[in-house]
Amino acid sequence: MDWPLSDTSFCIATQENTMKDTDIKKLLYTHLLCIFSIILSIFIPSFFLENFSILETHLTWLCICSVSVTAVNLVLYLVVKPNVSSKRSSLSYKVTRFLKCCIYFLTSCFFFHVIFVLYGAPLIELALETFSLAVILSTFTTIPCLCLLGPNFKAWLRIFSRNGVTSIWENSLQITTISSFVGIWLGAFPIPLDWGRPWQEWPISCTLGATFGYVAGLVISPLWIYWNRKKLTYKNN
Amino acid sequence: MRLGSGTFAAGCVVIEVLGVALFLRGFFPAPVFSGAERQAESPAPEPSAGASSNWTELPPPLFSKVVILLIDALRDDFVFGSKGVKFMPYTTYLVEKGSSLSFVAEAKPPTVTMPRIKALLTGSLPGFIDVVRNLNSPTLMEDNVITRAKAAGKRIIFYGDETWVKLFPKHFVEYDGTTSFFVSDYTEVDNNVTRHLDKVLKRQDWDMLILHYLGLDHIGHISGPSSPLVGHKLSEMDSILMKIHTALLAEERDPLLPSLLVLCGDHGMSEAGGHGASSMEEVNTALVLVSSAFERKPGDVRHPTRVQQTDLAATLSIGLGLPIPKSNTGGLMFPVVEGRPMREQLRFLHLNTVQLSKLLQENVPSYNKEPGFEQFKVSERSHRNWIRLYLEENNSEVVFNLGAKVRRQYLDALRTLKLSLSRRAAQYDVYSMAVGTVLVLEALVLLLLSVPQALSSRAELDVPLLSPVCSLLFYLLLLALAALHVVVCTAADSSCYLCSLPWLAAGGVMTLIAALLCAGMSALTRVFAGGKCLSQVELAFQNPPQSTSRWSELDLLSFLGTVGHVLSLGASSFIEEEHQTWYFLVNTLCLALCHQIYRKCLLGDDCAPQHCPHTGEEFDGVAVALQGKRAGPEGWELSRAPADPSSLEALRGSERWMVLASPWLVLACCRLLRSLNQTGVQWAHRPDLGHWLTSSDHKAELSVLAALSLTMIFVLVQKRCSLTSKVAMAFGLLGIYCYRAAIGNVLFPWQQDNKDISKGITEARFVYVFVLGILFTGAKDLLKSQIIAADFTARTVGLWEIHSGLVLLATLLLRPHNLPVLVLSLAIQTIMAQFIWRPLRHDVAEVTVMHYWFGQAFFYFQGNSNSIATVDISAGFVGLDAYMEIPAMFLTAFATYSGPVLWASHLVNFLTSEASSGSALSHACFCYALICSIPVSVYIILVTSLRYHLFIWSVFSPKLLYEGMHLLITAAVCIFFTAMDQTNTKS
């Protein structure tokens, strides 16, 4: 990928901008890693598993994809540490925090499952498929939120309201999450069409939509933040 | 002239209704058909000269057996062209040297199998209207060759496409239908037909054998006409033809009564492999008649002549000695009877022309002046003279020559009659369609251009009526349109509806078009002038940086939803599954509301309406939106007492929880309703609650549900009614249960066996009395509120009573398993009004859009779809002894559209009870008119451009009728809004 950040821009940039630019650069690399993990989850398993393809063994792919994206997100969170807010660092605090995160993740899976059923997914049959869709959507949206914000529902709501973001990381989180939602929303569109294609099966078009949305969000958010870096003013800056 | 925006919108919608009606009249040409009952009327006798001729019987059949070999998509050059020579050697031999007659039969669009089969067998040109006429039943009701043959005792065997079995149930002594569903299979479908052939050809117990091969069409759909597969298939068909022909020849014993083999295609195949439109390749089909009766002398070269596909019906009837179908517009293929004696030839021609002229008499009021009819009269007269001569004289040559002259006269008459009949059918009347479209578009543009003015706080707008009427532009336009009208109507082959109107009416339409155009022009200039002023003002004041947050998520969603829905109308699957679109949109709307509520409740988000006045209108560019904002910054929301932004947090505990839970309640209700009626096409066969409830095993459950629902309806409706209407409501609902019990839908607990099922006329009329009573009380309250000024409660009570009267009527008309739809609709209305719209202070436009969306979703929740088959016609018979057209139509329309109507009437109620601002109702009326007329206008254009689409008759046309009806309902709703608004401003 061609990144428009060149050496000259460093020279012109003020001190604050340099800070921002390094942040943006960091953001870009983390996002590239996420995209890379998704691509790997498509190609690597075919070496180990027979008859592996996205459409036919869809659930397997979903599991692998969700696990790899989660892993990459966790590792990146531990390495990059975008928010330096955690004051206490006792082990018990960390453990409770982790458990809380797990509970939040599971809740979000069930929550998404309920929403899909409300949107018209079959109630009993194909429940596994619906749930795996919920899992993958939670992977794309809840896990980055958990990594960045921790189990704090009010903070989440704040990010998704207008003018609520306080850093580049939160801004990119907002963009990727919204684009995942939009992707899964748009992914439902081809279902009623009578083309009879294999990818129109429930929930393949939706998972693909969510994945494309997530990837698009990952690509767009550093670019968007870069283009708008002059306008973006965060409260804590 | 100053008009309220509600009145203006209602006027625009009425004009659109007019335009759509004109468009529909052009799109669905009045079909040429015989309305006469099918009865055993005697065939027309030979024109008699005195008592000397008494040939009144039908002529005897020419052929003993008929085999129809129909090959789907058999284009003419597959037989007569180079492909035919290469792959169909036997057929080519028959065509070039054998005893056969070959034709190129021209099919009329839509070149789709079912209408083509109808055309082949009835001789008529099936329009869409006859699909509407025999609602629900795919059976061919019109007079046709197969029914006639069955009535004459012929034994018919059929193998092939299942469509035939659906069209002619119980007509075949033996049949095997193959489905044309799996397009990718082109061998098995045909083998399923051929496997019966050997057995059948050995047997003697049939008179007519019909074979319909689908393989060629499937190959066309897969790989197009130039694929090598086509050659294989043609060779296969050739060998089948040979097999049949040799079998027939071997059987033929009586040389006087030979058998007939018909090889034909139903439609052609385009170069891409599809069909449905009207290109030459799709329209031209091969038609070969093989029989030893068509023996020819050596050296007699016959080229395929052009005939109409519809001519086959008349020819087959004559050949089998059957009466010609009444709606037939085709003529006898004369070469078939050329070998018969002169008297028989003339008799056949006479029968055909008599039938055609009868059809002409039934369909054309001024049939006397038609040239065909005059020719027919002349030839009948000379036929009579010829008969006299024939019976008296024996000089055969003179008689023959005179006979040839009569024959020529008959053939001329036949041709003219056919022409004038076919011109009236199956043609899009493009002129009427264009005029209708122009009217609709002008009204829409006018609506769009007046958005900023109409949604301003005064809710009034200047309609410059006088100045355009006096302007030069108007007169020039009128002159040009009149000239156009004259040119179109005097063109050679015009059969436009507009031209058949009296001059005054056509002139009125032209005047309307010109006036609307002028009004649109002046509105446009006003917008531009206003825009200029605005931009200067903006430059002066520096646009506030808030401009990005001008559109809330809800506005964005309703804008995108409207655009997306309108665009989805271009795809046939999305039309078939339109309910999915609405369920999806309504769900998303609920989630967006949920997001908004949680943000406001938990964060005290500062995006309250008074801080950033939403523009609320969704359809225009930023400029117009800005302008609207300037025109009336306060006019956008319901102007209630200004509340502080944290009003939600000030809510009491329980109410706050209700606010938080309400979107989820609504979502759950929608999900429940969704599984009540599976509708659409793809998933329509899935089991649903509605079927479970209506099956006879679950009558007890249905009774309990109905009783519960009726109670719930009473609970939800009664709280805002006056005492009289409360009592009336209770009695009405009881009456409904009695009615359903009387017609056997539900049970009383004490009556376990349902012996006496009546039509429930008394019970239904009992309910009607209460419906009228409640409506009357409501109207009385409204009038009272108008006389006693500022009697606000009487007004709201009156409106609510009208609403509940409509609810009661809908409760009576909807089938019992649909009563939960009504209950949940009332429940959702209550929840939304109480806990969402009121606390969140949505502006009028948003509330209107939400009402419209929910109305549409409920249209589908009650089991409707975009196919004509789901209209519940039984609603039209509730409380009526016999079929009475106008009440039945009104009741059916109300039952079908009860969802949108009830939501619209709830909108009136909500706005009058909430808003103290006088302009709320007219704003709502304007928004409602706008949002309803956008899909219709776009759909009209889409349908015009898709008029040769494969699914035009099965998918797009029914939707067009639904859209037209919906617009009519919208016009009624808008007029009701305006009337309410008028009473409001007066009081």
Short mmCIF file of C-alpha atoms in Angstrom, two decimals, chain B residues 345-679:
data_model
loop_
_atom_site.label_atom_id
_atom_site.label_comp_id
_atom_site.label_asym_id
_atom_site.label_seq_id
_atom_site.Cartn_x
_atom_site.Cartn_y
_atom_site.Cartn_z
CA GLN B 345 -63.97 -23.25 -48.65
CA LEU B 346 -66.49 -20.43 -48.69
CA ARG B 347 -68.32 -21.94 -45.75
CA PHE B 348 -65.11 -22.00 -43.69
CA LEU B 349 -64.27 -18.44 -44.58
CA HIS B 350 -67.79 -17.38 -43.78
CA LEU B 351 -67.67 -18.98 -40.33
CA ASN B 352 -64.40 -17.22 -39.58
CA THR B 353 -65.54 -13.80 -40.75
CA VAL B 354 -68.83 -14.09 -38.88
CA GLN B 355 -66.95 -14.85 -35.67
CA LEU B 356 -64.54 -11.96 -36.19
CA SER B 357 -67.26 -9.49 -37.03
CA LYS B 358 -69.19 -10.54 -33.92
CA LEU B 359 -66.11 -9.85 -31.84
CA LEU B 360 -65.76 -6.50 -33.55
CA GLN B 361 -69.37 -5.67 -32.78
CA GLU B 362 -68.83 -6.42 -29.12
CA ASN B 363 -65.68 -4.35 -28.81
CA VAL B 364 -66.11 -1.40 -31.12
CA PRO B 365 -69.11 0.84 -30.64
CA SER B 366 -68.97 2.22 -34.15
CA TYR B 367 -68.38 -1.09 -35.83
CA ASN B 368 -70.65 -0.12 -38.73
CA LYS B 369 -68.05 2.27 -40.01
CA GLU B 370 -65.16 -0.17 -39.84
CA PRO B 371 -64.00 -1.07 -43.34
CA GLY B 372 -63.68 -4.73 -42.39
CA PHE B 373 -67.29 -4.95 -41.37
CA GLU B 374 -68.46 -3.35 -44.60
CA GLN B 375 -66.35 -5.77 -46.60
CA PHE B 376 -67.81 -8.62 -44.60
CA LYS B 377 -71.36 -7.51 -45.42
CA VAL B 378 -70.52 -7.19 -49.10
CA SER B 379 -68.90 -10.60 -49.29
CA GLU B 380 -71.73 -12.23 -47.38
CA ARG B 381 -74.15 -10.82 -49.93
CA SER B 382 -72.16 -12.12 -52.86
CA HIS B 383 -71.73 -15.44 -51.06
CA ARG B 384 -75.54 -15.68 -50.87
CA ASN B 385 -75.85 -14.97 -54.57
CA TRP B 386 -73.18 -17.51 -55.29
CA ILE B 387 -75.02 -20.21 -53.31
CA ARG B 388 -78.17 -19.54 -55.31
CA LEU B 389 -76.18 -19.84 -58.49
CA TYR B 390 -74.43 -22.95 -57.25
CA LEU B 391 -77.64 -24.69 -56.36
CA GLU B 392 -79.40 -23.73 -59.57
CA GLU B 393 -76.76 -23.90 -62.21
CA ASN B 394 -74.36 -26.56 -63.16
CA ASN B 395 -71.99 -24.65 -65.38
CA SER B 396 -69.07 -25.38 -63.18
CA GLU B 397 -66.58 -23.01 -64.69
CA VAL B 398 -68.73 -19.92 -64.27
CA VAL B 399 -69.62 -21.01 -60.78
CA PHE B 400 -65.97 -21.63 -59.98
CA ASN B 401 -64.86 -18.27 -61.29
CA LEU B 402 -67.56 -16.45 -59.39
CA GLY B 403 -66.67 -18.49 -56.32
CA ALA B 404 -63.04 -17.48 -56.64
CA LYS B 405 -64.17 -13.87 -56.67
CA VAL B 406 -66.23 -14.33 -53.50
CA ARG B 407 -63.30 -16.10 -51.92
CA ARG B 408 -61.05 -13.17 -52.68
CA GLN B 409 -63.59 -10.81 -51.16
CA TYR B 410 -63.73 -12.94 -48.04
CA LEU B 411 -59.98 -13.09 -47.72
CA ASP B 412 -59.79 -9.31 -48.00
CA ALA B 413 -62.49 -8.89 -45.38
CA LEU B 414 -60.70 -11.36 -43.12
CA ARG B 415 -57.44 -9.48 -43.38
CA THR B 416 -59.04 -6.12 -42.64
CA LEU B 417 -61.01 -7.50 -39.71
CA LYS B 418 -57.92 -9.14 -38.24
CA LEU B 419 -56.00 -5.93 -38.56
CA SER B 420 -58.54 -3.74 -36.86
CA LEU B 421 -58.99 -6.28 -34.05
CA SER B 422 -55.34 -6.91 -33.37
CA ARG B 423 -54.61 -3.22 -33.40
CA ARG B 424 -56.87 -2.84 -30.42
CA ALA B 425 -55.10 -5.46 -28.34
CA ALA B 426 -51.70 -6.08 -26.85
CA GLN B 427 -50.15 -2.82 -27.78
CA TYR B 428 -48.82 -0.33 -25.36
CA ASP B 429 -50.62 2.93 -25.92
CA VAL B 430 -47.41 4.92 -25.66
CA TYR B 431 -49.07 8.28 -26.15
CA SER B 432 -51.39 7.92 -23.16
CA MET B 433 -48.54 6.48 -21.13
CA ALA B 434 -46.33 9.45 -21.95
CA VAL B 435 -49.02 11.99 -21.12
CA GLY B 436 -49.73 10.25 -17.82
CA THR B 437 -46.04 10.14 -16.95
CA VAL B 438 -45.63 13.81 -17.75
CA LEU B 439 -48.55 14.70 -15.50
CA VAL B 440 -47.18 12.65 -12.61
CA LEU B 441 -43.67 14.00 -12.98
CA GLU B 442 -44.84 17.58 -13.18
CA ALA B 443 -46.83 17.18 -10.00
CA LEU B 444 -43.83 15.57 -8.28
CA VAL B 445 -41.45 18.28 -9.40
CA LEU B 446 -43.87 20.91 -8.20
CA LEU B 447 -44.02 19.17 -4.83
CA LEU B 448 -40.25 18.96 -4.60
CA LEU B 449 -39.71 22.56 -5.60
CA SER B 450 -42.12 23.84 -3.03
CA VAL B 451 -40.55 21.90 -0.16
CA PRO B 452 -38.86 24.89 1.50
CA GLN B 453 -41.91 27.10 1.28
CA ALA B 454 -44.39 24.44 2.25
CA LEU B 455 -42.46 23.35 5.31
CA SER B 456 -41.94 26.84 6.60
CA SER B 457 -43.60 27.83 9.83
CA ARG B 458 -46.55 29.40 8.11
CA ALA B 459 -47.15 26.26 6.06
CA GLU B 460 -48.48 28.33 3.24
CA LEU B 461 -47.25 28.84 -0.22
CA ASP B 462 -47.89 31.10 -3.10
CA VAL B 463 -49.30 29.25 -6.03
CA PRO B 464 -49.04 31.63 -8.94
CA LEU B 465 -52.13 30.61 -10.84
CA LEU B 466 -53.10 33.76 -12.62
CA SER B 467 -49.75 34.80 -14.01
CA PRO B 468 -48.91 31.53 -15.79
CA VAL B 469 -52.37 31.33 -17.27
CA CYS B 470 -51.88 34.78 -18.76
CA SER B 471 -48.31 34.24 -19.83
CA LEU B 472 -47.21 33.76 -23.38
CA LEU B 473 -45.39 30.55 -22.49
CA PHE B 474 -48.62 28.92 -21.41
CA TYR B 475 -50.36 29.68 -24.67
CA LEU B 476 -47.40 28.59 -26.76
CA LEU B 477 -47.23 25.33 -24.85
CA LEU B 478 -50.93 24.78 -25.19
CA LEU B 479 -50.71 25.39 -28.91
CA ALA B 480 -47.77 23.00 -29.29
CA LEU B 481 -49.49 20.31 -27.26
CA ALA B 482 -52.69 20.68 -29.25
CA ALA B 483 -50.72 20.37 -32.48
CA LEU B 484 -48.97 17.28 -31.12
CA HIS B 485 -52.30 15.81 -30.12
CA VAL B 486 -53.76 16.35 -33.57
CA VAL B 487 -50.70 14.89 -35.26
CA VAL B 488 -50.66 11.79 -33.05
CA CYS B 489 -54.38 11.20 -33.33
CA THR B 490 -54.59 11.58 -37.06
CA ALA B 491 -51.65 9.26 -37.65
CA ALA B 492 -52.50 6.19 -39.65
CA ASP B 493 -52.66 3.49 -37.03
CA SER B 494 -53.50 5.28 -33.86
CA SER B 495 -55.62 3.58 -31.30
CA CYS B 496 -54.82 5.80 -28.36
CA TYR B 497 -57.13 6.15 -25.45
CA LEU B 498 -56.62 9.89 -25.35
CA CYS B 499 -57.70 10.22 -28.94
CA SER B 500 -60.92 8.38 -28.28
CA LEU B 501 -61.76 10.85 -25.52
CA PRO B 502 -64.00 13.75 -26.38
CA TRP B 503 -62.14 16.86 -27.44
CA LEU B 504 -63.06 18.75 -24.33
CA ALA B 505 -61.52 16.18 -21.98
CA ALA B 506 -58.34 15.86 -24.03
CA GLY B 507 -58.09 19.65 -24.15
CA GLY B 508 -58.49 19.73 -20.39
CA VAL B 509 -55.59 17.34 -19.96
CA MET B 510 -53.43 19.44 -22.28
CA THR B 511 -54.31 22.62 -20.41
CA LEU B 512 -53.42 20.91 -17.14
CA ILE B 513 -50.04 19.85 -18.49
CA ALA B 514 -49.24 23.32 -19.78
CA ALA B 515 -50.40 25.02 -16.58
CA LEU B 516 -48.39 22.66 -14.40
CA LEU B 517 -45.33 23.22 -16.51
CA CYS B 518 -45.68 26.97 -16.17
CA ALA B 519 -46.22 26.67 -12.43
CA GLY B 520 -43.14 24.47 -12.20
CA MET B 521 -41.12 27.01 -14.15
CA SER B 522 -42.14 29.87 -11.90
CA ALA B 523 -41.41 27.77 -8.82
CA LEU B 524 -38.01 26.97 -10.24
CA THR B 525 -37.16 30.60 -10.85
CA ARG B 526 -38.34 31.41 -7.37
CA VAL B 527 -36.09 28.75 -5.90
CA PHE B 528 -33.12 30.05 -7.85
CA ALA B 529 -33.82 33.63 -6.90
CA GLY B 530 -34.24 32.58 -3.29
CA GLY B 531 -31.07 30.55 -3.46
CA LYS B 532 -29.09 33.56 -4.59
CA CYS B 533 -30.37 35.71 -1.78
CA LEU B 534 -29.63 32.99 0.68
CA SER B 535 -26.07 32.49 -0.38
CA GLN B 536 -25.45 36.21 0.03
CA VAL B 537 -26.96 36.11 3.47
CA GLU B 538 -24.80 33.16 4.31
CA LEU B 539 -21.68 34.88 3.12
CA ALA B 540 -22.55 37.80 5.28
CA PHE B 541 -23.15 35.80 8.41
CA GLN B 542 -20.58 33.03 7.94
CA ASN B 543 -22.10 29.66 8.03
CA PRO B 544 -21.96 28.20 11.52
CA PRO B 545 -19.57 25.27 11.83
CA GLN B 546 -22.48 23.13 12.86
CA SER B 547 -23.33 22.29 9.27
CA THR B 548 -22.01 18.74 9.45
CA SER B 549 -24.43 17.84 12.16
CA ARG B 550 -27.40 19.10 10.30
CA TRP B 551 -28.73 15.68 9.51
CA SER B 552 -29.39 13.38 12.40
CA GLU B 553 -28.95 9.64 11.93
CA LEU B 554 -32.69 9.29 11.67
CA ASP B 555 -32.94 11.76 8.82
CA LEU B 556 -30.08 10.08 7.06
CA LEU B 557 -31.71 6.70 7.54
CA SER B 558 -35.06 7.82 6.24
CA PHE B 559 -33.44 9.45 3.25
CA LEU B 560 -31.31 6.41 2.43
CA GLY B 561 -34.21 4.08 3.10
CA THR B 562 -36.47 5.94 0.71
CA VAL B 563 -33.82 6.06 -1.99
CA GLY B 564 -32.94 2.41 -1.48
CA HIS B 565 -36.53 1.29 -1.61
CA VAL B 566 -37.19 3.26 -4.77
CA LEU B 567 -34.09 1.82 -6.44
CA SER B 568 -34.99 -1.71 -5.38
CA LEU B 569 -38.19 -1.45 -7.43
CA GLY B 570 -36.10 -1.98 -10.55
CA ALA B 571 -35.36 -5.61 -9.67
CA SER B 572 -38.06 -8.20 -9.96
CA SER B 573 -36.87 -10.19 -6.96
CA PHE B 574 -36.98 -7.13 -4.75
CA ILE B 575 -40.53 -6.49 -5.88
CA GLU B 576 -41.51 -10.06 -5.14
CA GLU B 577 -39.87 -9.80 -1.73
CA GLU B 578 -40.72 -6.18 -1.02
CA HIS B 579 -41.95 -7.11 2.44
CA GLN B 580 -38.36 -7.98 3.33
CA THR B 581 -37.30 -4.44 2.39
CA TRP B 582 -39.88 -2.90 4.68
CA TYR B 583 -39.24 -5.26 7.58
CA PHE B 584 -35.55 -4.53 7.22
CA LEU B 585 -36.09 -0.78 7.15
CA VAL B 586 -38.48 -0.78 10.08
CA ASN B 587 -36.08 -2.89 12.12
CA THR B 588 -33.22 -0.55 11.32
CA LEU B 589 -35.42 2.38 12.22
CA CYS B 590 -36.14 0.82 15.60
CA LEU B 591 -32.44 0.23 16.23
CA ALA B 592 -31.63 3.81 15.26
CA LEU B 593 -34.31 5.02 17.65
CA CYS B 594 -32.86 2.75 20.29
CA HIS B 595 -29.43 4.26 19.78
CA GLN B 596 -30.84 7.76 20.02
CA ILE B 597 -32.77 6.95 23.20
CA TYR B 598 -29.83 5.32 24.94
CA ARG B 599 -27.56 8.16 24.04
CA LYS B 600 -29.99 10.71 25.38
CA CYS B 601 -30.96 8.78 28.47
CA LEU B 602 -27.56 7.61 29.56
CA LEU B 603 -25.37 10.42 28.38
CA GLY B 604 -27.72 13.37 28.25
CA ASP B 605 -26.52 13.93 24.75
CA ASP B 606 -26.83 17.50 23.70
CA CYS B 607 -28.25 16.79 20.30
CA ALA B 608 -31.73 17.84 21.31
CA PRO B 609 -33.85 19.23 18.52
CA GLN B 610 -33.82 22.82 19.62
CA HIS B 611 -30.05 22.96 19.39
CA CYS B 612 -29.75 21.70 15.89
CA PRO B 613 -33.02 22.11 14.11
CA HIS B 614 -33.28 19.17 11.76
CA THR B 615 -34.40 20.07 8.38
CA GLY B 616 -36.61 17.04 8.45
CA GLU B 617 -37.08 16.81 4.78
CA GLU B 618 -35.10 14.10 3.17
CA PHE B 619 -35.26 14.44 -0.50
CA ASP B 620 -33.54 17.55 -1.55
CA GLY B 621 -30.11 18.90 -1.84
CA VAL B 622 -28.35 20.79 0.82
CA ALA B 623 -29.32 24.12 -0.68
CA VAL B 624 -33.00 23.54 -0.32
CA ALA B 625 -32.54 22.15 3.13
CA LEU B 626 -30.62 25.20 4.18
CA GLN B 627 -33.24 27.42 2.73
CA GLY B 628 -35.92 25.64 4.66
CA LYS B 629 -33.97 26.12 7.79
CA ARG B 630 -33.71 29.80 7.20
CA ALA B 631 -37.32 30.13 6.27
CA GLY B 632 -38.52 28.95 9.61
CA PRO B 633 -36.12 27.73 12.20
CA GLU B 634 -38.88 27.10 14.71
CA GLY B 635 -41.26 25.53 12.31
CA TRP B 636 -39.47 22.26 12.11
CA GLU B 637 -40.38 20.60 15.30
CA LEU B 638 -43.62 20.33 17.09
CA SER B 639 -43.58 23.62 18.86
CA ARG B 640 -44.29 22.62 22.35
CA ALA B 641 -43.18 24.25 25.51
CA PRO B 642 -39.42 24.35 25.35
CA ALA B 643 -38.03 21.57 27.46
CA ASP B 644 -34.57 21.31 28.81
CA PRO B 645 -32.27 18.85 27.10
CA SER B 646 -32.08 16.62 30.11
CA SER B 647 -35.83 16.13 30.18
CA LEU B 648 -35.34 12.46 29.62
CA GLU B 649 -33.29 12.18 32.74
CA ALA B 650 -36.00 13.94 34.64
CA LEU B 651 -38.47 11.23 33.76
CA ARG B 652 -39.81 9.17 36.56
CA GLY B 653 -38.22 5.79 37.12
CA SER B 654 -40.80 3.46 35.63
CA GLU B 655 -41.42 5.66 32.68
CA ARG B 656 -37.72 5.90 32.02
CA TRP B 657 -37.48 2.15 31.95
CA MET B 658 -40.40 2.01 29.57
CA VAL B 659 -38.67 4.47 27.28
CA LEU B 660 -35.55 2.33 27.35
CA ALA B 661 -37.47 -0.88 26.70
CA SER B 662 -39.93 0.38 24.11
CA PRO B 663 -37.80 -0.07 20.96
CA TRP B 664 -37.18 -3.66 21.97
CA LEU B 665 -40.87 -4.22 22.54
CA VAL B 666 -41.61 -2.86 19.10
CA LEU B 667 -38.90 -5.04 17.57
CA ALA B 668 -40.27 -8.10 19.30
CA CYS B 669 -43.77 -7.31 18.05
CA CYS B 670 -42.47 -6.97 14.49
CA ARG B 671 -40.67 -10.29 14.73
CA LEU B 672 -43.83 -11.97 15.96
CA LEU B 673 -45.89 -10.49 13.17
CA ARG B 674 -43.33 -11.48 10.62
CA SER B 675 -43.77 -15.14 11.42
CA LEU B 676 -47.55 -14.80 11.31
CA ASN B 677 -47.84 -14.58 7.54
CA GLN B 678 -45.12 -15.81 5.22
CA THR B 679 -45.52 -13.81 2.07
#
